[in-house]
Short mmCIF file of C-alpha atoms in Angstrom, two decimals:
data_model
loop_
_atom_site.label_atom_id
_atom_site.label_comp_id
_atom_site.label_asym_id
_atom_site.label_seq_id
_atom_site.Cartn_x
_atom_site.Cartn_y
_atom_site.Cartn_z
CA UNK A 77 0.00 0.00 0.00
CA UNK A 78 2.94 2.63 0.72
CA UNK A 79 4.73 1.80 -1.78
CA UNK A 80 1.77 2.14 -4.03
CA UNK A 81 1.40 5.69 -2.73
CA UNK A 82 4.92 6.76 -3.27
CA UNK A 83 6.61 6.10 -0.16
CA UNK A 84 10.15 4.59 0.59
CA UNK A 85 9.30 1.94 3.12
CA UNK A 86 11.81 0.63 5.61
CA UNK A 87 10.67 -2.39 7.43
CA UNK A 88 12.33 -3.50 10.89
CA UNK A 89 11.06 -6.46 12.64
CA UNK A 90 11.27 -8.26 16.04
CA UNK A 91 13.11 -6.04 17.84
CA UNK A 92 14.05 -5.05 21.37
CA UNK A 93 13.47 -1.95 22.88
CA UNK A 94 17.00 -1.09 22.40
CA UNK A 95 16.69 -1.66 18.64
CA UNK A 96 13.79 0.07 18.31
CA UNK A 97 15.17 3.06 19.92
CA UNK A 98 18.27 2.89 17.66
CA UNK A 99 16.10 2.27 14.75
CA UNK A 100 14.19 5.49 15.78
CA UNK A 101 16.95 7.17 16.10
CA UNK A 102 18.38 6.46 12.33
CA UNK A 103 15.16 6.96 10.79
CA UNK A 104 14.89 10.60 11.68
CA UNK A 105 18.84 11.04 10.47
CA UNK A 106 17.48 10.49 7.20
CA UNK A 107 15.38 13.58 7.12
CA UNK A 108 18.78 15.61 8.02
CA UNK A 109 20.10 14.15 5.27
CA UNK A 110 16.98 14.09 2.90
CA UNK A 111 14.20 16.55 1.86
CA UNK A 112 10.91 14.61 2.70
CA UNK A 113 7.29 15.87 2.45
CA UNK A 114 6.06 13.82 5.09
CA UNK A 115 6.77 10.62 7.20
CA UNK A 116 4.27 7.98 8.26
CA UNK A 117 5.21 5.43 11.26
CA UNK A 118 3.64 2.30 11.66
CA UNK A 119 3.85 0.25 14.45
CA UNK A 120 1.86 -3.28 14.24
CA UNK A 121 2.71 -5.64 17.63
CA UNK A 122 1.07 -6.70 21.13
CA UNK A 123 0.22 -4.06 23.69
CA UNK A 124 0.18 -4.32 27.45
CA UNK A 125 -1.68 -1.71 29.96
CA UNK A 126 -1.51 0.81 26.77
CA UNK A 127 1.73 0.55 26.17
CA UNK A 128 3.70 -1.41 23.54
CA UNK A 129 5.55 -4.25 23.84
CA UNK A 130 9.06 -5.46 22.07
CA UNK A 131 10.04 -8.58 21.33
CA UNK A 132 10.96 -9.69 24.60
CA UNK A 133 7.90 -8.81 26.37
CA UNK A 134 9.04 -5.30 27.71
CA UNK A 135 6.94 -2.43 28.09
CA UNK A 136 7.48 0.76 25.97
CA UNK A 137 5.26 4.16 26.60
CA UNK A 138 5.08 5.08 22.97
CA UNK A 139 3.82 8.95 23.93
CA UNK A 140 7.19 9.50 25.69
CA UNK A 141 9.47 7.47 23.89
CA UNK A 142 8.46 7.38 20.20
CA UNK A 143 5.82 10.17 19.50
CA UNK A 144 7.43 12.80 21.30
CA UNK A 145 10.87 12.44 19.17
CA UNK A 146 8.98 13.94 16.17
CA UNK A 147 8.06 16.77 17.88
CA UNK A 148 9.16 19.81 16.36
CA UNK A 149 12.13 20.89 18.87
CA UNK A 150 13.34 17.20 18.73
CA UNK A 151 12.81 16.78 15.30
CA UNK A 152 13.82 19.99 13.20
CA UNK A 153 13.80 18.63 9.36
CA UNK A 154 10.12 17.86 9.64
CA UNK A 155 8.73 20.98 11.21
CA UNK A 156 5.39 22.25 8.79
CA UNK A 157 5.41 18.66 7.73
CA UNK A 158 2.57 15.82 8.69
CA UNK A 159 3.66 13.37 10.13
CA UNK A 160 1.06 10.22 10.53
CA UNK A 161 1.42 7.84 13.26
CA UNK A 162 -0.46 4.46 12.43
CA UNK A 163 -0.54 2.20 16.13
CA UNK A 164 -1.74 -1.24 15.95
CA UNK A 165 -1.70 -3.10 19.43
CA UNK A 166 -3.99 -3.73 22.04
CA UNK A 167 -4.26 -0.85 24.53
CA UNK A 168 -6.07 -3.54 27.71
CA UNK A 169 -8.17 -6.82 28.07
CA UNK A 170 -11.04 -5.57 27.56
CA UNK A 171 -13.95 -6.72 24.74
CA UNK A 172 -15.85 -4.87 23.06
CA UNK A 173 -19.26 -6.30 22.57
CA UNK A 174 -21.14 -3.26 21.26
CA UNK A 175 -24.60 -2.12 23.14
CA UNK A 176 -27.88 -2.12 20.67
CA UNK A 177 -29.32 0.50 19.83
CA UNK A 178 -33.10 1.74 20.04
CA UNK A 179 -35.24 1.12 17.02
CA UNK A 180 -35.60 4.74 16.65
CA UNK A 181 -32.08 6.31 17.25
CA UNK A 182 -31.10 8.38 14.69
CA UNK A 183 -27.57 9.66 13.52
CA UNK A 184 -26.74 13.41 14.48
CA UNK A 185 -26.05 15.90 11.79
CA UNK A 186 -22.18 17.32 11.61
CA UNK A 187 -21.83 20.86 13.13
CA UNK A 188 -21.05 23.68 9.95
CA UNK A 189 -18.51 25.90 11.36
CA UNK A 190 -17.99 28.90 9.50
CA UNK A 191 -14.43 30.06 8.08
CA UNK A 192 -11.77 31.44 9.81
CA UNK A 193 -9.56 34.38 8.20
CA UNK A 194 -5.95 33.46 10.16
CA UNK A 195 -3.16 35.92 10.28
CA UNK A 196 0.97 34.82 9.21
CA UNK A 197 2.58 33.16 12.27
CA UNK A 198 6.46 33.70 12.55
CA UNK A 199 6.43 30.87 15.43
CA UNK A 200 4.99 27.35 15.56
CA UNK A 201 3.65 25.77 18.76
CA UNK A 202 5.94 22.88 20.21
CA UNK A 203 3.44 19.98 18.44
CA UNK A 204 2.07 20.27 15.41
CA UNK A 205 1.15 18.74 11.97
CA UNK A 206 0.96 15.25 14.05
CA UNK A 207 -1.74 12.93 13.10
CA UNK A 208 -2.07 9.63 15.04
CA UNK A 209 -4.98 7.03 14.41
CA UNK A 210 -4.87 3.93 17.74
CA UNK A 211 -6.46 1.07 15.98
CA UNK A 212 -8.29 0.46 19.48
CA UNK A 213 -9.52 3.03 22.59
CA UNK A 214 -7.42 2.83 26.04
CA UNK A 215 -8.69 -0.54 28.19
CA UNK A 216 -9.80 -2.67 24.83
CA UNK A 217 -8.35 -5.58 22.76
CA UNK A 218 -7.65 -4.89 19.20
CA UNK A 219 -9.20 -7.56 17.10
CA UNK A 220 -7.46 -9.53 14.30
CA UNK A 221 -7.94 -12.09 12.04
CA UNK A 222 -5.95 -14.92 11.81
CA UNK A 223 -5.85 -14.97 7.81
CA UNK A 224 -6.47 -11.43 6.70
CA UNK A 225 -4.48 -9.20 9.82
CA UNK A 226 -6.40 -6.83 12.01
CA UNK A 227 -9.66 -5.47 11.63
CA UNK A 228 -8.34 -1.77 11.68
CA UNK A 229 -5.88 -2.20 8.60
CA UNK A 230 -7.96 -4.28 6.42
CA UNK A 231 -10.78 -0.47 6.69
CA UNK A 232 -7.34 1.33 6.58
CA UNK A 233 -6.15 -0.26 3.46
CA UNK A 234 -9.46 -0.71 1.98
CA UNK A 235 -10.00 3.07 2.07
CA UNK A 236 -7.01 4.08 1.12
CA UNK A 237 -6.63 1.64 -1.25
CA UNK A 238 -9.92 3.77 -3.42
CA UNK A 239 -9.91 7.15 -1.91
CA UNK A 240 -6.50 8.35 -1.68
CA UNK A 241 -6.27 10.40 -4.63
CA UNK A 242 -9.53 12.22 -4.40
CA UNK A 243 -10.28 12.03 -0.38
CA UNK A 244 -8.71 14.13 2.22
CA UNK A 245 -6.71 11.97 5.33
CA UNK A 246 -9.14 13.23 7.74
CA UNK A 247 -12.10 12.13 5.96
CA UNK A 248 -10.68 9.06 5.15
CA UNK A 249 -10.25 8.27 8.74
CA UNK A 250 -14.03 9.23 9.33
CA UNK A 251 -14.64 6.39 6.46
CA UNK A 252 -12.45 3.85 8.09
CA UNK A 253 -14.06 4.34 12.10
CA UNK A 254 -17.56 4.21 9.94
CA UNK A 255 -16.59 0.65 8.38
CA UNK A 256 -15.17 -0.43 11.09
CA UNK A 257 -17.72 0.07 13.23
CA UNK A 258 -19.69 -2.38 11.16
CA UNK A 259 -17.14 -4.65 11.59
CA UNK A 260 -18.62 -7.74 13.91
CA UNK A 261 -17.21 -10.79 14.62
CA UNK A 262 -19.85 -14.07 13.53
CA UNK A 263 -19.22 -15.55 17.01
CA UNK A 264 -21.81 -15.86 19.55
CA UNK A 265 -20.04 -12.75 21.31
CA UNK A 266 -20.56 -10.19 18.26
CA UNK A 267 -17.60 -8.15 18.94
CA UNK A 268 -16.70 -4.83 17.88
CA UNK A 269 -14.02 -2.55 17.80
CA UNK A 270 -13.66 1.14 17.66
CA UNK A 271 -10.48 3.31 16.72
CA UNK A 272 -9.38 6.35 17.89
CA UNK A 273 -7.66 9.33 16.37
CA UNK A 274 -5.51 11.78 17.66
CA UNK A 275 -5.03 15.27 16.21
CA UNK A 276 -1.97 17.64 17.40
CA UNK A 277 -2.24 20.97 15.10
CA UNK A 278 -3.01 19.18 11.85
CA UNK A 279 -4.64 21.54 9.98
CA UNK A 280 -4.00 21.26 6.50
CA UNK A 281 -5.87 18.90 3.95
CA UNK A 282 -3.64 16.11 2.80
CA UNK A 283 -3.89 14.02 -0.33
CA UNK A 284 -1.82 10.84 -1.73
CA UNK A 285 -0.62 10.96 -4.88
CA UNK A 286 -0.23 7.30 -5.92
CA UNK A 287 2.37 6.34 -8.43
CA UNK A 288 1.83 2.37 -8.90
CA UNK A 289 -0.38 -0.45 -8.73
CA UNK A 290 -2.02 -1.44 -5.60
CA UNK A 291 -1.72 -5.11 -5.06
CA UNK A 292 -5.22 -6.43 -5.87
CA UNK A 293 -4.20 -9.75 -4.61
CA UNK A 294 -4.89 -8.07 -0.76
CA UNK A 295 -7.92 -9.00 0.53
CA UNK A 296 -10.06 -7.14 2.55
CA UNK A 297 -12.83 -9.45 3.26
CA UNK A 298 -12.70 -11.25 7.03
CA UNK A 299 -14.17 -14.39 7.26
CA UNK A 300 -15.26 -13.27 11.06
CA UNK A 301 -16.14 -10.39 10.70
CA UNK A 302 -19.99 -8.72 8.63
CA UNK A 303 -18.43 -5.40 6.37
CA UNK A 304 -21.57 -3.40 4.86
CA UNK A 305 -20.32 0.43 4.53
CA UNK A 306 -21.01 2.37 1.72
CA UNK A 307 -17.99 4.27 0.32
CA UNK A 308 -18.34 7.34 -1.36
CA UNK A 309 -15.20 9.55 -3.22
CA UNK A 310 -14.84 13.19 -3.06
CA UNK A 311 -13.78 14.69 -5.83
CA UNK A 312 -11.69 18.09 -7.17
CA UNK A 313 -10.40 18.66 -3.02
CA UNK A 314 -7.90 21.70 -2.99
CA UNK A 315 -5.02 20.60 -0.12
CA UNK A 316 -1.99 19.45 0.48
CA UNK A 317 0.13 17.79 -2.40
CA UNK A 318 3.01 16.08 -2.90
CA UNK A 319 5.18 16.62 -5.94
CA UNK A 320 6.49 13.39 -7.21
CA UNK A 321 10.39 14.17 -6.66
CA UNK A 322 11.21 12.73 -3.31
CA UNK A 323 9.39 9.46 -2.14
CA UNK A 324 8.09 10.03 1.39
CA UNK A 325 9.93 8.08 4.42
CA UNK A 326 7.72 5.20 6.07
CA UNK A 327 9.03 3.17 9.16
CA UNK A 328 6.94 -0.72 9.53
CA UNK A 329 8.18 -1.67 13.02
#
């Protein structure tokens, strides 16, 4: 998928919280070194009282240790620039099995807040253009499926997958918490799962510009889980975009 939308992707797997640090740490070099538009982080792996956990079962606080070193004091070369954190762990034990709703609950309508005419800034606040999307809330599971991953990137890739182009990141995310709160699990227990996203003073509209073929041969469909959302693509957005001349940085861990 990232390298379908233009990215350089470095992978790193099964490490230790030493390697991860180091591998942190050599990551951001690059964007000394490099002129980037943006950098995505990705962290898929088991989770323990909220925190992440490394290869040999020890605990890592991702606000303090990871998040925080692409702040823009710590992290100079990508000051102005998003910078998308994707987190896929469990944050507790606990399940989500959904509560039913009344027969006649309705959706509420969005709020339409007017424009804002801002003023030049010579200054930027300590956090901003920082994006990060928890596949789960704090206290729940995140679910996964044996054969096709976890239920938060099969909506992620799915949507991204068709809207990319044409659909701000924002609204994407709204499409990928709507489909995956249809997700449900065919067991007696009906599970669900919601995921929760994090804004710090990302303001601007971004767009993908892909430059390949996605790999068709993924497959979205979960043999445990019911997906019925409708998808609909904006078109002609005026945002953020990428020229094609550097590939953005993405680091799997």
């Amino acid at each position: 998928l990232f390298q379908y939308l233009g990215f350089a992707v470095l992978v790193k797997q099964d490490l230790a919280q030493a390697e991860i640090m180091e591998s942190i740490d050599d990551f951001k070099q690059q964007f000394e070194e490099t002129i980037v538009d943006m950098c995505i982080f990705c962290i898929m792996s088991h989770g323990s009282g909220g925190n992440l956990v490394d290869i040999q079962g020890n605990e890592i606080d991702v606000e303090e240790k990871i998040i925080k070193k692409f702040y823009n004091a710590q992290c100079p070369a990508l000051q102005g620039k998003p910078k998308l954190f994707l987190l896929q762990y469990c944050r507790g034990d606990e399940l989500d099995f959904g509560v039913e709703l009344p027969t006649d609950s309705r959706e509420a309508l969005p709020l339409n807040i007017g424009r804002l005419k801002l003023q030049s800034i010579s200054k930027l606040p300590g956090v901003t253009d920082v994006l990060i999307a928890n596949s789960t809330v704090p206290g729940f599971v995140s679910n996964r499926n044996t054969q096709h991953g976890s239920w938060f990137f099969q909506c992620l890739v799915e949507v991204f997958k068709e809207n990319a182009k044409n659909v701000d990141i924002r609204d994407m995310f709204d499409m990928i918490g709507r489909i995956l709160n249809e997700k449900e699990s065919n067991d007696s227990s009906r599970r669900k799962q919601t995921f929760e996203q994090t804004n710090r003073g990302f303001y601007k509209k971004l767009y993908f510009n892909p430059i390949g073929e996605v790999d068709e041969d993924y497959d979205t469909d979960d043999e445990d889980c019911d997906e019925t959302c409708s998808k609909k693509q904006q078109k002609n957005k005026v945002g953020l975009r990428r020229n094609v001349r550097e590939a953005w940085k993405v680091l799997l861990n």
